Amino acid sequence: MQYCPLCQVKVAGHKRCCPLCEGELLGTPEPETEVFPRVIPPHKLARIARRIITLCLLVVVLGCVQVESVWHPSSNWPLIVIAAVTCLWLSVMLGISRRRLLMQNITWQAILFSGLSVLWDHGTGWRGWSIEWVIPILCISALGALLLLKLILRVPMVDAVAWLGTLSVLGWIVPLLLLWFRDLRVVLPSMICSGLSFIMVVVLVIFFHRYMREEAARRFHL
């Protein structure tokens, strides 16, 4: 067993230095006598989770390619599977990296899925469903989720104003730009999204302008 000559105490387990004085230890380490469990850092758990998820998704992709090469050599459905798996991987990786910042996670997930929906719409023949339905619904849903999260978890407004403001501005500006520059067949979702987001922007500016100014100064070093 290890021994500290300065503190005159025996140290169980395998330590690099004395836990009391951080001095040099004498004797032979005995890992089997360790009294404290090994604590795995959170970032290490996240890294392991990323690798396991990546491995599982790669297995799915390789399995689809193998099945396609044997039974349906002329079909293109593995490309759809690969695209879907890539989208899922991006969403999961973003969720893991922002798992402790729920409001930030919801905001970035809404932006990510909006961009991915446009890519899917374009890749499948462009029917306009991404800009007519998905983007407005995602903005409204994400904004509602942020408000609900703030009420349930009682998040201080100083911490929530950045993400509420970001999503409100995007939900207000993006549908307006789509209405002006695109010939939308369905305009109601975009109008509702833009109107509700504009109301949220006005509420933030009138009642929480101080927090918004402080957050802008902090982030942009003003």
mmCIF file with all atom_site columns, C-alpha atoms in Angstrom:
data_model
loop_
_atom_site.group_PDB
_atom_site.id
_atom_site.type_symbol
_atom_site.label_atom_id
_atom_site.label_alt_id
_atom_site.label_comp_id
_atom_site.label_asym_id
_atom_site.label_entity_id
_atom_site.label_seq_id
_atom_site.pdbx_PDB_ins_code
_atom_site.Cartn_x
_atom_site.Cartn_y
_atom_site.Cartn_z
_atom_site.occupancy
_atom_site.B_iso_or_equiv
_atom_site.pdbx_formal_charge
_atom_site.auth_seq_id
_atom_site.auth_comp_id
_atom_site.auth_asym_id
_atom_site.auth_atom_id
_atom_site.pdbx_PDB_model_num
ATOM 1   C CA . MET A 1 1   ? 0.000   0.000  0.000   1.00 0.00 ? 1   MET A CA 1
ATOM 2   C CA . GLN A 1 2   ? 1.162   3.527  -0.687  1.00 0.00 ? 2   GLN A CA 1
ATOM 3   C CA . TYR A 1 3   ? 2.236   5.735  2.194   1.00 0.00 ? 3   TYR A CA 1
ATOM 4   C CA . CYS A 1 4   ? 2.714   9.489  2.622   1.00 0.00 ? 4   CYS A CA 1
ATOM 5   C CA . PRO A 1 5   ? 5.732   10.255 4.838   1.00 0.00 ? 5   PRO A CA 1
ATOM 6   C CA . LEU A 1 6   ? 4.639   13.858 5.392   1.00 0.00 ? 6   LEU A CA 1
ATOM 7   C CA . CYS A 1 7   ? 1.025   13.197 6.457   1.00 0.00 ? 7   CYS A CA 1
ATOM 8   C CA . GLN A 1 8   ? 1.915   9.776  7.921   1.00 0.00 ? 8   GLN A CA 1
ATOM 9   C CA . VAL A 1 9   ? -1.173  8.158  6.441   1.00 0.00 ? 9   VAL A CA 1
ATOM 10  C CA . LYS A 1 10  ? -1.742  5.139  4.244   1.00 0.00 ? 10  LYS A CA 1
ATOM 11  C CA . VAL A 1 11  ? -3.336  5.808  0.864   1.00 0.00 ? 11  VAL A CA 1
ATOM 12  C CA . ALA A 1 12  ? -5.547  3.143  -0.706  1.00 0.00 ? 12  ALA A CA 1
ATOM 13  C CA . GLY A 1 13  ? -5.754  2.519  -4.422  1.00 0.00 ? 13  GLY A CA 1
ATOM 14  C CA . HIS A 1 14  ? -3.355  3.890  -6.991  1.00 0.00 ? 14  HIS A CA 1
ATOM 15  C CA . LYS A 1 15  ? -2.660  7.603  -6.539  1.00 0.00 ? 15  LYS A CA 1
ATOM 16  C CA . ARG A 1 16  ? -0.057  9.762  -8.238  1.00 0.00 ? 16  ARG A CA 1
ATOM 17  C CA . CYS A 1 17  ? 0.340   11.968 -5.159  1.00 0.00 ? 17  CYS A CA 1
ATOM 18  C CA . CYS A 1 18  ? -1.006  12.331 -1.643  1.00 0.00 ? 18  CYS A CA 1
ATOM 19  C CA . PRO A 1 19  ? -4.628  13.586 -1.715  1.00 0.00 ? 19  PRO A CA 1
ATOM 20  C CA . LEU A 1 20  ? -3.918  15.729 1.391   1.00 0.00 ? 20  LEU A CA 1
ATOM 21  C CA . CYS A 1 21  ? -0.600  17.439 0.765   1.00 0.00 ? 21  CYS A CA 1
ATOM 22  C CA . GLU A 1 22  ? 0.001   16.441 -2.872  1.00 0.00 ? 22  GLU A CA 1
ATOM 23  C CA . GLY A 1 23  ? 3.401   15.139 -1.849  1.00 0.00 ? 23  GLY A CA 1
ATOM 24  C CA . GLU A 1 24  ? 5.234   12.117 -3.190  1.00 0.00 ? 24  GLU A CA 1
ATOM 25  C CA . LEU A 1 25  ? 3.972   8.710  -2.088  1.00 0.00 ? 25  LEU A CA 1
ATOM 26  C CA . LEU A 1 26  ? 6.075   5.724  -1.083  1.00 0.00 ? 26  LEU A CA 1
ATOM 27  C CA . GLY A 1 27  ? 5.202   2.065  -1.333  1.00 0.00 ? 27  GLY A CA 1
ATOM 28  C CA . THR A 1 28  ? 3.458   -0.121 -3.889  1.00 0.00 ? 28  THR A CA 1
ATOM 29  C CA . PRO A 1 29  ? 0.082   0.921  -5.393  1.00 0.00 ? 29  PRO A CA 1
ATOM 30  C CA . GLU A 1 30  ? -2.812  -1.469 -4.817  1.00 0.00 ? 30  GLU A CA 1
ATOM 31  C CA . PRO A 1 31  ? -5.590  -0.637 -7.320  1.00 0.00 ? 31  PRO A CA 1
ATOM 32  C CA . GLU A 1 32  ? -7.885  -3.323 -5.879  1.00 0.00 ? 32  GLU A CA 1
ATOM 33  C CA . THR A 1 33  ? -8.124  -1.366 -2.604  1.00 0.00 ? 33  THR A CA 1
ATOM 34  C CA . GLU A 1 34  ? -9.502  1.763  -4.338  1.00 0.00 ? 34  GLU A CA 1
ATOM 35  C CA . VAL A 1 35  ? -12.377 3.164  -2.237  1.00 0.00 ? 35  VAL A CA 1
ATOM 36  C CA . PHE A 1 36  ? -13.676 5.754  -4.692  1.00 0.00 ? 36  PHE A CA 1
ATOM 37  C CA . PRO A 1 37  ? -15.415 4.715  -7.941  1.00 0.00 ? 37  PRO A CA 1
ATOM 38  C CA . ARG A 1 38  ? -13.949 5.855  -11.202 1.00 0.00 ? 38  ARG A CA 1
ATOM 39  C CA . VAL A 1 39  ? -15.889 8.852  -12.524 1.00 0.00 ? 39  VAL A CA 1
ATOM 40  C CA . ILE A 1 40  ? -16.034 9.112  -16.305 1.00 0.00 ? 40  ILE A CA 1
ATOM 41  C CA . PRO A 1 41  ? -16.019 12.761 -17.454 1.00 0.00 ? 41  PRO A CA 1
ATOM 42  C CA . PRO A 1 42  ? -19.207 13.859 -19.260 1.00 0.00 ? 42  PRO A CA 1
ATOM 43  C CA . HIS A 1 43  ? -17.295 14.775 -22.423 1.00 0.00 ? 43  HIS A CA 1
ATOM 44  C CA . LYS A 1 44  ? -15.911 11.254 -22.572 1.00 0.00 ? 44  LYS A CA 1
ATOM 45  C CA . LEU A 1 45  ? -19.407 9.780  -22.351 1.00 0.00 ? 45  LEU A CA 1
ATOM 46  C CA . ALA A 1 46  ? -20.525 12.081 -25.159 1.00 0.00 ? 46  ALA A CA 1
ATOM 47  C CA . ARG A 1 47  ? -17.570 11.008 -27.289 1.00 0.00 ? 47  ARG A CA 1
ATOM 48  C CA . ILE A 1 48  ? -18.400 7.343  -26.709 1.00 0.00 ? 48  ILE A CA 1
ATOM 49  C CA . ALA A 1 49  ? -22.054 7.964  -27.571 1.00 0.00 ? 49  ALA A CA 1
ATOM 50  C CA . ARG A 1 50  ? -21.056 9.694  -30.819 1.00 0.00 ? 50  ARG A CA 1
ATOM 51  C CA . ARG A 1 51  ? -18.857 6.779  -31.845 1.00 0.00 ? 51  ARG A CA 1
ATOM 52  C CA . ILE A 1 52  ? -21.510 4.167  -31.046 1.00 0.00 ? 52  ILE A CA 1
ATOM 53  C CA . ILE A 1 53  ? -24.217 6.063  -32.947 1.00 0.00 ? 53  ILE A CA 1
ATOM 54  C CA . THR A 1 54  ? -21.896 6.632  -35.904 1.00 0.00 ? 54  THR A CA 1
ATOM 55  C CA . LEU A 1 55  ? -21.027 2.926  -35.973 1.00 0.00 ? 55  LEU A CA 1
ATOM 56  C CA . CYS A 1 56  ? -24.698 1.875  -35.877 1.00 0.00 ? 56  CYS A CA 1
ATOM 57  C CA . LEU A 1 57  ? -25.635 4.243  -38.693 1.00 0.00 ? 57  LEU A CA 1
ATOM 58  C CA . LEU A 1 58  ? -22.707 3.075  -40.809 1.00 0.00 ? 58  LEU A CA 1
ATOM 59  C CA . VAL A 1 59  ? -23.832 -0.519 -40.302 1.00 0.00 ? 59  VAL A CA 1
ATOM 60  C CA . VAL A 1 60  ? -27.319 0.446  -41.503 1.00 0.00 ? 60  VAL A CA 1
ATOM 61  C CA . VAL A 1 61  ? -25.909 2.160  -44.608 1.00 0.00 ? 61  VAL A CA 1
ATOM 62  C CA . LEU A 1 62  ? -23.587 -0.738 -45.455 1.00 0.00 ? 62  LEU A CA 1
ATOM 63  C CA . GLY A 1 63  ? -26.431 -3.217 -44.939 1.00 0.00 ? 63  GLY A CA 1
ATOM 64  C CA . CYS A 1 64  ? -28.664 -1.294 -47.340 1.00 0.00 ? 64  CYS A CA 1
ATOM 65  C CA . VAL A 1 65  ? -25.897 -1.145 -49.941 1.00 0.00 ? 65  VAL A CA 1
ATOM 66  C CA . GLN A 1 66  ? -25.325 -4.899 -49.608 1.00 0.00 ? 66  GLN A CA 1
ATOM 67  C CA . VAL A 1 67  ? -29.033 -5.681 -49.960 1.00 0.00 ? 67  VAL A CA 1
ATOM 68  C CA . GLU A 1 68  ? -29.338 -3.372 -52.964 1.00 0.00 ? 68  GLU A CA 1
ATOM 69  C CA . SER A 1 69  ? -26.344 -4.918 -54.705 1.00 0.00 ? 69  SER A CA 1
ATOM 70  C CA . VAL A 1 70  ? -27.762 -8.448 -54.311 1.00 0.00 ? 70  VAL A CA 1
ATOM 71  C CA . TRP A 1 71  ? -31.533 -8.080 -54.832 1.00 0.00 ? 71  TRP A CA 1
ATOM 72  C CA . HIS A 1 72  ? -32.083 -4.730 -56.571 1.00 0.00 ? 72  HIS A CA 1
ATOM 73  C CA . PRO A 1 73  ? -28.861 -3.784 -58.403 1.00 0.00 ? 73  PRO A CA 1
ATOM 74  C CA . SER A 1 74  ? -30.587 -1.134 -60.551 1.00 0.00 ? 74  SER A CA 1
ATOM 75  C CA . SER A 1 75  ? -32.486 0.786  -57.853 1.00 0.00 ? 75  SER A CA 1
ATOM 76  C CA . ASN A 1 76  ? -31.437 4.039  -56.186 1.00 0.00 ? 76  ASN A CA 1
ATOM 77  C CA . TRP A 1 77  ? -33.125 3.609  -52.831 1.00 0.00 ? 77  TRP A CA 1
ATOM 78  C CA . PRO A 1 78  ? -29.781 3.245  -50.951 1.00 0.00 ? 78  PRO A CA 1
ATOM 79  C CA . LEU A 1 79  ? -29.076 6.880  -51.882 1.00 0.00 ? 79  LEU A CA 1
ATOM 80  C CA . ILE A 1 80  ? -32.269 7.894  -50.090 1.00 0.00 ? 80  ILE A CA 1
ATOM 81  C CA . VAL A 1 81  ? -31.235 5.809  -47.081 1.00 0.00 ? 81  VAL A CA 1
ATOM 82  C CA . ILE A 1 82  ? -27.773 7.379  -47.058 1.00 0.00 ? 82  ILE A CA 1
ATOM 83  C CA . ALA A 1 83  ? -29.282 10.871 -47.228 1.00 0.00 ? 83  ALA A CA 1
ATOM 84  C CA . ALA A 1 84  ? -31.733 10.058 -44.419 1.00 0.00 ? 84  ALA A CA 1
ATOM 85  C CA . VAL A 1 85  ? -28.997 8.547  -42.251 1.00 0.00 ? 85  VAL A CA 1
ATOM 86  C CA . THR A 1 86  ? -26.809 11.608 -42.850 1.00 0.00 ? 86  THR A CA 1
ATOM 87  C CA . CYS A 1 87  ? -29.617 13.915 -41.734 1.00 0.00 ? 87  CYS A CA 1
ATOM 88  C CA . LEU A 1 88  ? -30.229 11.771 -38.660 1.00 0.00 ? 88  LEU A CA 1
ATOM 89  C CA . TRP A 1 89  ? -26.508 11.750 -37.843 1.00 0.00 ? 89  TRP A CA 1
ATOM 90  C CA . LEU A 1 90  ? -26.275 15.541 -38.101 1.00 0.00 ? 90  LEU A CA 1
ATOM 91  C CA . SER A 1 91  ? -29.287 16.004 -35.845 1.00 0.00 ? 91  SER A CA 1
ATOM 92  C CA . VAL A 1 92  ? -28.043 13.526 -33.238 1.00 0.00 ? 92  VAL A CA 1
ATOM 93  C CA . MET A 1 93  ? -24.522 14.969 -33.203 1.00 0.00 ? 93  MET A CA 1
ATOM 94  C CA . LEU A 1 94  ? -25.941 18.460 -32.753 1.00 0.00 ? 94  LEU A CA 1
ATOM 95  C CA . GLY A 1 95  ? -28.235 17.230 -29.985 1.00 0.00 ? 95  GLY A CA 1
ATOM 96  C CA . ILE A 1 96  ? -25.375 15.554 -28.127 1.00 0.00 ? 96  ILE A CA 1
ATOM 97  C CA . SER A 1 97  ? -23.071 18.555 -28.403 1.00 0.00 ? 97  SER A CA 1
ATOM 98  C CA . ARG A 1 98  ? -25.816 20.926 -27.134 1.00 0.00 ? 98  ARG A CA 1
ATOM 99  C CA . ARG A 1 99  ? -27.475 18.511 -24.709 1.00 0.00 ? 99  ARG A CA 1
ATOM 100 C CA . ARG A 1 100 ? -26.940 20.750 -21.672 1.00 0.00 ? 100 ARG A CA 1
ATOM 101 C CA . LEU A 1 101 ? -28.149 23.897 -23.469 1.00 0.00 ? 101 LEU A CA 1
ATOM 102 C CA . LEU A 1 102 ? -31.749 23.022 -24.287 1.00 0.00 ? 102 LEU A CA 1
ATOM 103 C CA . MET A 1 103 ? -32.788 26.394 -25.680 1.00 0.00 ? 103 MET A CA 1
ATOM 104 C CA . GLN A 1 104 ? -29.725 26.595 -27.874 1.00 0.00 ? 104 GLN A CA 1
ATOM 105 C CA . ASN A 1 105 ? -30.306 23.006 -28.956 1.00 0.00 ? 105 ASN A CA 1
ATOM 106 C CA . ILE A 1 106 ? -33.917 23.673 -29.998 1.00 0.00 ? 106 ILE A CA 1
ATOM 107 C CA . THR A 1 107 ? -32.923 26.789 -31.935 1.00 0.00 ? 107 THR A CA 1
ATOM 108 C CA . TRP A 1 108 ? -30.142 25.087 -33.867 1.00 0.00 ? 108 TRP A CA 1
ATOM 109 C CA . GLN A 1 109 ? -32.267 21.993 -34.494 1.00 0.00 ? 109 GLN A CA 1
ATOM 110 C CA . ALA A 1 110 ? -34.976 24.179 -36.044 1.00 0.00 ? 110 ALA A CA 1
ATOM 111 C CA . ILE A 1 111 ? -32.402 25.894 -38.283 1.00 0.00 ? 111 ILE A CA 1
ATOM 112 C CA . LEU A 1 112 ? -30.824 22.561 -39.231 1.00 0.00 ? 112 LEU A CA 1
ATOM 113 C CA . PHE A 1 113 ? -34.127 20.888 -40.106 1.00 0.00 ? 113 PHE A CA 1
ATOM 114 C CA . SER A 1 114 ? -35.216 23.925 -42.111 1.00 0.00 ? 114 SER A CA 1
ATOM 115 C CA . GLY A 1 115 ? -32.086 23.717 -44.235 1.00 0.00 ? 115 GLY A CA 1
ATOM 116 C CA . LEU A 1 116 ? -32.361 19.940 -44.597 1.00 0.00 ? 116 LEU A CA 1
ATOM 117 C CA . SER A 1 117 ? -36.008 20.178 -45.639 1.00 0.00 ? 117 SER A CA 1
ATOM 118 C CA . VAL A 1 118 ? -35.059 22.558 -48.460 1.00 0.00 ? 118 VAL A CA 1
ATOM 119 C CA . LEU A 1 119 ? -32.364 20.126 -49.610 1.00 0.00 ? 119 LEU A CA 1
ATOM 120 C CA . TRP A 1 120 ? -34.814 17.221 -49.526 1.00 0.00 ? 120 TRP A CA 1
ATOM 121 C CA . ASP A 1 121 ? -37.408 19.239 -51.414 1.00 0.00 ? 121 ASP A CA 1
ATOM 122 C CA . HIS A 1 122 ? -34.848 20.178 -54.045 1.00 0.00 ? 122 HIS A CA 1
ATOM 123 C CA . GLY A 1 123 ? -33.511 16.629 -54.301 1.00 0.00 ? 123 GLY A CA 1
ATOM 124 C CA . THR A 1 124 ? -36.943 15.071 -54.769 1.00 0.00 ? 124 THR A CA 1
ATOM 125 C CA . GLY A 1 125 ? -38.141 17.358 -57.532 1.00 0.00 ? 125 GLY A CA 1
ATOM 126 C CA . TRP A 1 126 ? -38.974 20.649 -55.756 1.00 0.00 ? 126 TRP A CA 1
ATOM 127 C CA . ARG A 1 127 ? -42.658 20.804 -54.896 1.00 0.00 ? 127 ARG A CA 1
ATOM 128 C CA . GLY A 1 128 ? -42.299 23.717 -52.526 1.00 0.00 ? 128 GLY A CA 1
ATOM 129 C CA . TRP A 1 129 ? -43.488 21.903 -49.406 1.00 0.00 ? 129 TRP A CA 1
ATOM 130 C CA . SER A 1 130 ? -40.315 22.876 -47.522 1.00 0.00 ? 130 SER A CA 1
ATOM 131 C CA . ILE A 1 131 ? -40.841 26.643 -47.758 1.00 0.00 ? 131 ILE A CA 1
ATOM 132 C CA . GLU A 1 132 ? -44.632 26.559 -47.724 1.00 0.00 ? 132 GLU A CA 1
ATOM 133 C CA . TRP A 1 133 ? -45.133 24.241 -44.758 1.00 0.00 ? 133 TRP A CA 1
ATOM 134 C CA . VAL A 1 134 ? -42.008 22.920 -43.051 1.00 0.00 ? 134 VAL A CA 1
ATOM 135 C CA . ILE A 1 135 ? -40.088 26.132 -42.364 1.00 0.00 ? 135 ILE A CA 1
ATOM 136 C CA . PRO A 1 136 ? -43.086 28.106 -40.962 1.00 0.00 ? 136 PRO A CA 1
ATOM 137 C CA . ILE A 1 137 ? -44.260 25.150 -38.849 1.00 0.00 ? 137 ILE A CA 1
ATOM 138 C CA . LEU A 1 138 ? -40.743 24.529 -37.540 1.00 0.00 ? 138 LEU A CA 1
ATOM 139 C CA . CYS A 1 139 ? -40.303 28.187 -36.558 1.00 0.00 ? 139 CYS A CA 1
ATOM 140 C CA . ILE A 1 140 ? -43.655 28.339 -34.763 1.00 0.00 ? 140 ILE A CA 1
ATOM 141 C CA . SER A 1 141 ? -43.111 24.992 -33.016 1.00 0.00 ? 141 SER A CA 1
ATOM 142 C CA . ALA A 1 142 ? -39.573 25.860 -31.933 1.00 0.00 ? 142 ALA A CA 1
ATOM 143 C CA . LEU A 1 143 ? -40.665 29.248 -30.622 1.00 0.00 ? 143 LEU A CA 1
ATOM 144 C CA . GLY A 1 144 ? -43.497 27.627 -28.678 1.00 0.00 ? 144 GLY A CA 1
ATOM 145 C CA . ALA A 1 145 ? -41.090 25.019 -27.311 1.00 0.00 ? 145 ALA A CA 1
ATOM 146 C CA . LEU A 1 146 ? -38.707 27.756 -26.116 1.00 0.00 ? 146 LEU A CA 1
ATOM 147 C CA . LEU A 1 147 ? -41.536 29.597 -24.337 1.00 0.00 ? 147 LEU A CA 1
ATOM 148 C CA . LEU A 1 148 ? -42.793 26.383 -22.746 1.00 0.00 ? 148 LEU A CA 1
ATOM 149 C CA . LEU A 1 149 ? -39.289 25.442 -21.680 1.00 0.00 ? 149 LEU A CA 1
ATOM 150 C CA . LYS A 1 150 ? -38.768 28.838 -20.104 1.00 0.00 ? 150 LYS A CA 1
ATOM 151 C CA . LEU A 1 151 ? -41.974 28.505 -18.097 1.00 0.00 ? 151 LEU A CA 1
ATOM 152 C CA . ILE A 1 152 ? -41.390 24.919 -16.981 1.00 0.00 ? 152 ILE A CA 1
ATOM 153 C CA . LEU A 1 153 ? -37.711 25.258 -16.075 1.00 0.00 ? 153 LEU A CA 1
ATOM 154 C CA . ARG A 1 154 ? -38.075 28.895 -14.996 1.00 0.00 ? 154 ARG A CA 1
ATOM 155 C CA . VAL A 1 155 ? -35.126 29.933 -17.112 1.00 0.00 ? 155 VAL A CA 1
ATOM 156 C CA . PRO A 1 156 ? -34.055 33.525 -16.346 1.00 0.00 ? 156 PRO A CA 1
ATOM 157 C CA . MET A 1 157 ? -34.921 35.922 -19.122 1.00 0.00 ? 157 MET A CA 1
ATOM 158 C CA . VAL A 1 158 ? -31.311 37.041 -19.356 1.00 0.00 ? 158 VAL A CA 1
ATOM 159 C CA . ASP A 1 159 ? -30.426 33.484 -20.466 1.00 0.00 ? 159 ASP A CA 1
ATOM 160 C CA . ALA A 1 160 ? -33.449 32.961 -22.717 1.00 0.00 ? 160 ALA A CA 1
ATOM 161 C CA . VAL A 1 161 ? -33.597 36.289 -24.545 1.00 0.00 ? 161 VAL A CA 1
ATOM 162 C CA . ALA A 1 162 ? -30.798 35.434 -27.007 1.00 0.00 ? 162 ALA A CA 1
ATOM 163 C CA . TRP A 1 163 ? -32.469 32.316 -28.358 1.00 0.00 ? 163 TRP A CA 1
ATOM 164 C CA . LEU A 1 164 ? -35.987 33.717 -28.209 1.00 0.00 ? 164 LEU A CA 1
ATOM 165 C CA . GLY A 1 165 ? -34.779 36.775 -30.091 1.00 0.00 ? 165 GLY A CA 1
ATOM 166 C CA . THR A 1 166 ? -32.847 34.759 -32.679 1.00 0.00 ? 166 THR A CA 1
ATOM 167 C CA . LEU A 1 167 ? -35.753 32.463 -33.454 1.00 0.00 ? 167 LEU A CA 1
ATOM 168 C CA . SER A 1 168 ? -38.263 35.313 -33.442 1.00 0.00 ? 168 SER A CA 1
ATOM 169 C CA . VAL A 1 169 ? -36.242 37.374 -35.919 1.00 0.00 ? 169 VAL A CA 1
ATOM 170 C CA . LEU A 1 170 ? -35.726 34.367 -38.202 1.00 0.00 ? 170 LEU A CA 1
ATOM 171 C CA . GLY A 1 171 ? -39.401 33.415 -37.966 1.00 0.00 ? 171 GLY A CA 1
ATOM 172 C CA . TRP A 1 172 ? -40.353 36.959 -38.869 1.00 0.00 ? 172 TRP A CA 1
ATOM 173 C CA . ILE A 1 173 ? -37.862 37.739 -41.640 1.00 0.00 ? 173 ILE A CA 1
ATOM 174 C CA . VAL A 1 174 ? -37.546 34.397 -43.475 1.00 0.00 ? 174 VAL A CA 1
ATOM 175 C CA . PRO A 1 175 ? -41.290 33.888 -44.224 1.00 0.00 ? 175 PRO A CA 1
ATOM 176 C CA . LEU A 1 176 ? -41.558 37.517 -45.359 1.00 0.00 ? 176 LEU A CA 1
ATOM 177 C CA . LEU A 1 177 ? -38.664 37.018 -47.772 1.00 0.00 ? 177 LEU A CA 1
ATOM 178 C CA . LEU A 1 178 ? -40.264 33.840 -49.067 1.00 0.00 ? 178 LEU A CA 1
ATOM 179 C CA . LEU A 1 179 ? -43.564 35.647 -49.588 1.00 0.00 ? 179 LEU A CA 1
ATOM 180 C CA . TRP A 1 180 ? -41.862 38.481 -51.468 1.00 0.00 ? 180 TRP A CA 1
ATOM 181 C CA . PHE A 1 181 ? -39.436 36.533 -53.635 1.00 0.00 ? 181 PHE A CA 1
ATOM 182 C CA . ARG A 1 182 ? -41.197 33.201 -54.122 1.00 0.00 ? 182 ARG A CA 1
ATOM 183 C CA . ASP A 1 183 ? -44.553 32.475 -55.730 1.00 0.00 ? 183 ASP A CA 1
ATOM 184 C CA . LEU A 1 184 ? -46.009 30.444 -52.859 1.00 0.00 ? 184 LEU A CA 1
ATOM 185 C CA . ARG A 1 185 ? -49.158 28.462 -53.516 1.00 0.00 ? 185 ARG A CA 1
ATOM 186 C CA . VAL A 1 186 ? -49.927 28.253 -49.783 1.00 0.00 ? 186 VAL A CA 1
ATOM 187 C CA . VAL A 1 187 ? -49.274 31.519 -47.944 1.00 0.00 ? 187 VAL A CA 1
ATOM 188 C CA . LEU A 1 188 ? -51.222 31.048 -44.701 1.00 0.00 ? 188 LEU A CA 1
ATOM 189 C CA . PRO A 1 189 ? -48.485 29.193 -42.722 1.00 0.00 ? 189 PRO A CA 1
ATOM 190 C CA . SER A 1 190 ? -45.895 31.818 -43.660 1.00 0.00 ? 190 SER A CA 1
ATOM 191 C CA . MET A 1 191 ? -48.225 34.668 -42.724 1.00 0.00 ? 191 MET A CA 1
ATOM 192 C CA . ILE A 1 192 ? -49.056 33.109 -39.351 1.00 0.00 ? 192 ILE A CA 1
ATOM 193 C CA . CYS A 1 193 ? -45.389 32.411 -38.621 1.00 0.00 ? 193 CYS A CA 1
ATOM 194 C CA . SER A 1 194 ? -44.289 35.901 -39.584 1.00 0.00 ? 194 SER A CA 1
ATOM 195 C CA . GLY A 1 195 ? -47.104 37.544 -37.599 1.00 0.00 ? 195 GLY A CA 1
ATOM 196 C CA . LEU A 1 196 ? -46.523 35.564 -34.391 1.00 0.00 ? 196 LEU A CA 1
ATOM 197 C CA . SER A 1 197 ? -42.754 36.022 -34.621 1.00 0.00 ? 197 SER A CA 1
ATOM 198 C CA . PHE A 1 198 ? -43.169 39.766 -35.169 1.00 0.00 ? 198 PHE A CA 1
ATOM 199 C CA . ILE A 1 199 ? -45.353 39.967 -32.034 1.00 0.00 ? 199 ILE A CA 1
ATOM 200 C CA . MET A 1 200 ? -42.647 38.133 -30.109 1.00 0.00 ? 200 MET A CA 1
ATOM 201 C CA . VAL A 1 201 ? -39.986 40.538 -31.380 1.00 0.00 ? 201 VAL A CA 1
ATOM 202 C CA . VAL A 1 202 ? -42.111 43.511 -30.296 1.00 0.00 ? 202 VAL A CA 1
ATOM 203 C CA . VAL A 1 203 ? -42.646 41.990 -26.833 1.00 0.00 ? 203 VAL A CA 1
ATOM 204 C CA . LEU A 1 204 ? -38.914 41.399 -26.411 1.00 0.00 ? 204 LEU A CA 1
ATOM 205 C CA . VAL A 1 205 ? -38.022 44.910 -27.558 1.00 0.00 ? 205 VAL A CA 1
ATOM 206 C CA . ILE A 1 206 ? -40.607 46.634 -25.327 1.00 0.00 ? 206 ILE A CA 1
ATOM 207 C CA . PHE A 1 207 ? -40.270 44.607 -22.137 1.00 0.00 ? 207 PHE A CA 1
ATOM 208 C CA . PHE A 1 208 ? -36.785 43.092 -22.283 1.00 0.00 ? 208 PHE A CA 1
ATOM 209 C CA . HIS A 1 209 ? -34.738 45.576 -24.305 1.00 0.00 ? 209 HIS A CA 1
ATOM 210 C CA . ARG A 1 210 ? -32.161 45.853 -21.530 1.00 0.00 ? 210 ARG A CA 1
ATOM 211 C CA . TYR A 1 211 ? -31.438 42.127 -21.635 1.00 0.00 ? 211 TYR A CA 1
ATOM 212 C CA . MET A 1 212 ? -31.262 42.239 -25.423 1.00 0.00 ? 212 MET A CA 1
ATOM 213 C CA . ARG A 1 213 ? -28.809 45.134 -25.339 1.00 0.00 ? 213 ARG A CA 1
ATOM 214 C CA . GLU A 1 214 ? -26.636 43.384 -22.756 1.00 0.00 ? 214 GLU A CA 1
ATOM 215 C CA . GLU A 1 215 ? -26.696 40.141 -24.735 1.00 0.00 ? 215 GLU A CA 1
ATOM 216 C CA . ALA A 1 216 ? -25.768 41.942 -27.962 1.00 0.00 ? 216 ALA A CA 1
ATOM 217 C CA . ALA A 1 217 ? -22.919 43.753 -26.198 1.00 0.00 ? 217 ALA A CA 1
ATOM 218 C CA . ARG A 1 218 ? -21.644 40.499 -24.745 1.00 0.00 ? 218 ARG A CA 1
ATOM 219 C CA . ARG A 1 219 ? -21.796 38.489 -27.961 1.00 0.00 ? 219 ARG A CA 1
ATOM 220 C CA . PHE A 1 220 ? -20.619 41.146 -30.404 1.00 0.00 ? 220 PHE A CA 1
ATOM 221 C CA . HIS A 1 221 ? -18.233 42.936 -27.985 1.00 0.00 ? 221 HIS A CA 1
ATOM 222 C CA . LEU A 1 222 ? -20.005 46.273 -28.411 1.00 0.00 ? 222 LEU A CA 1
#
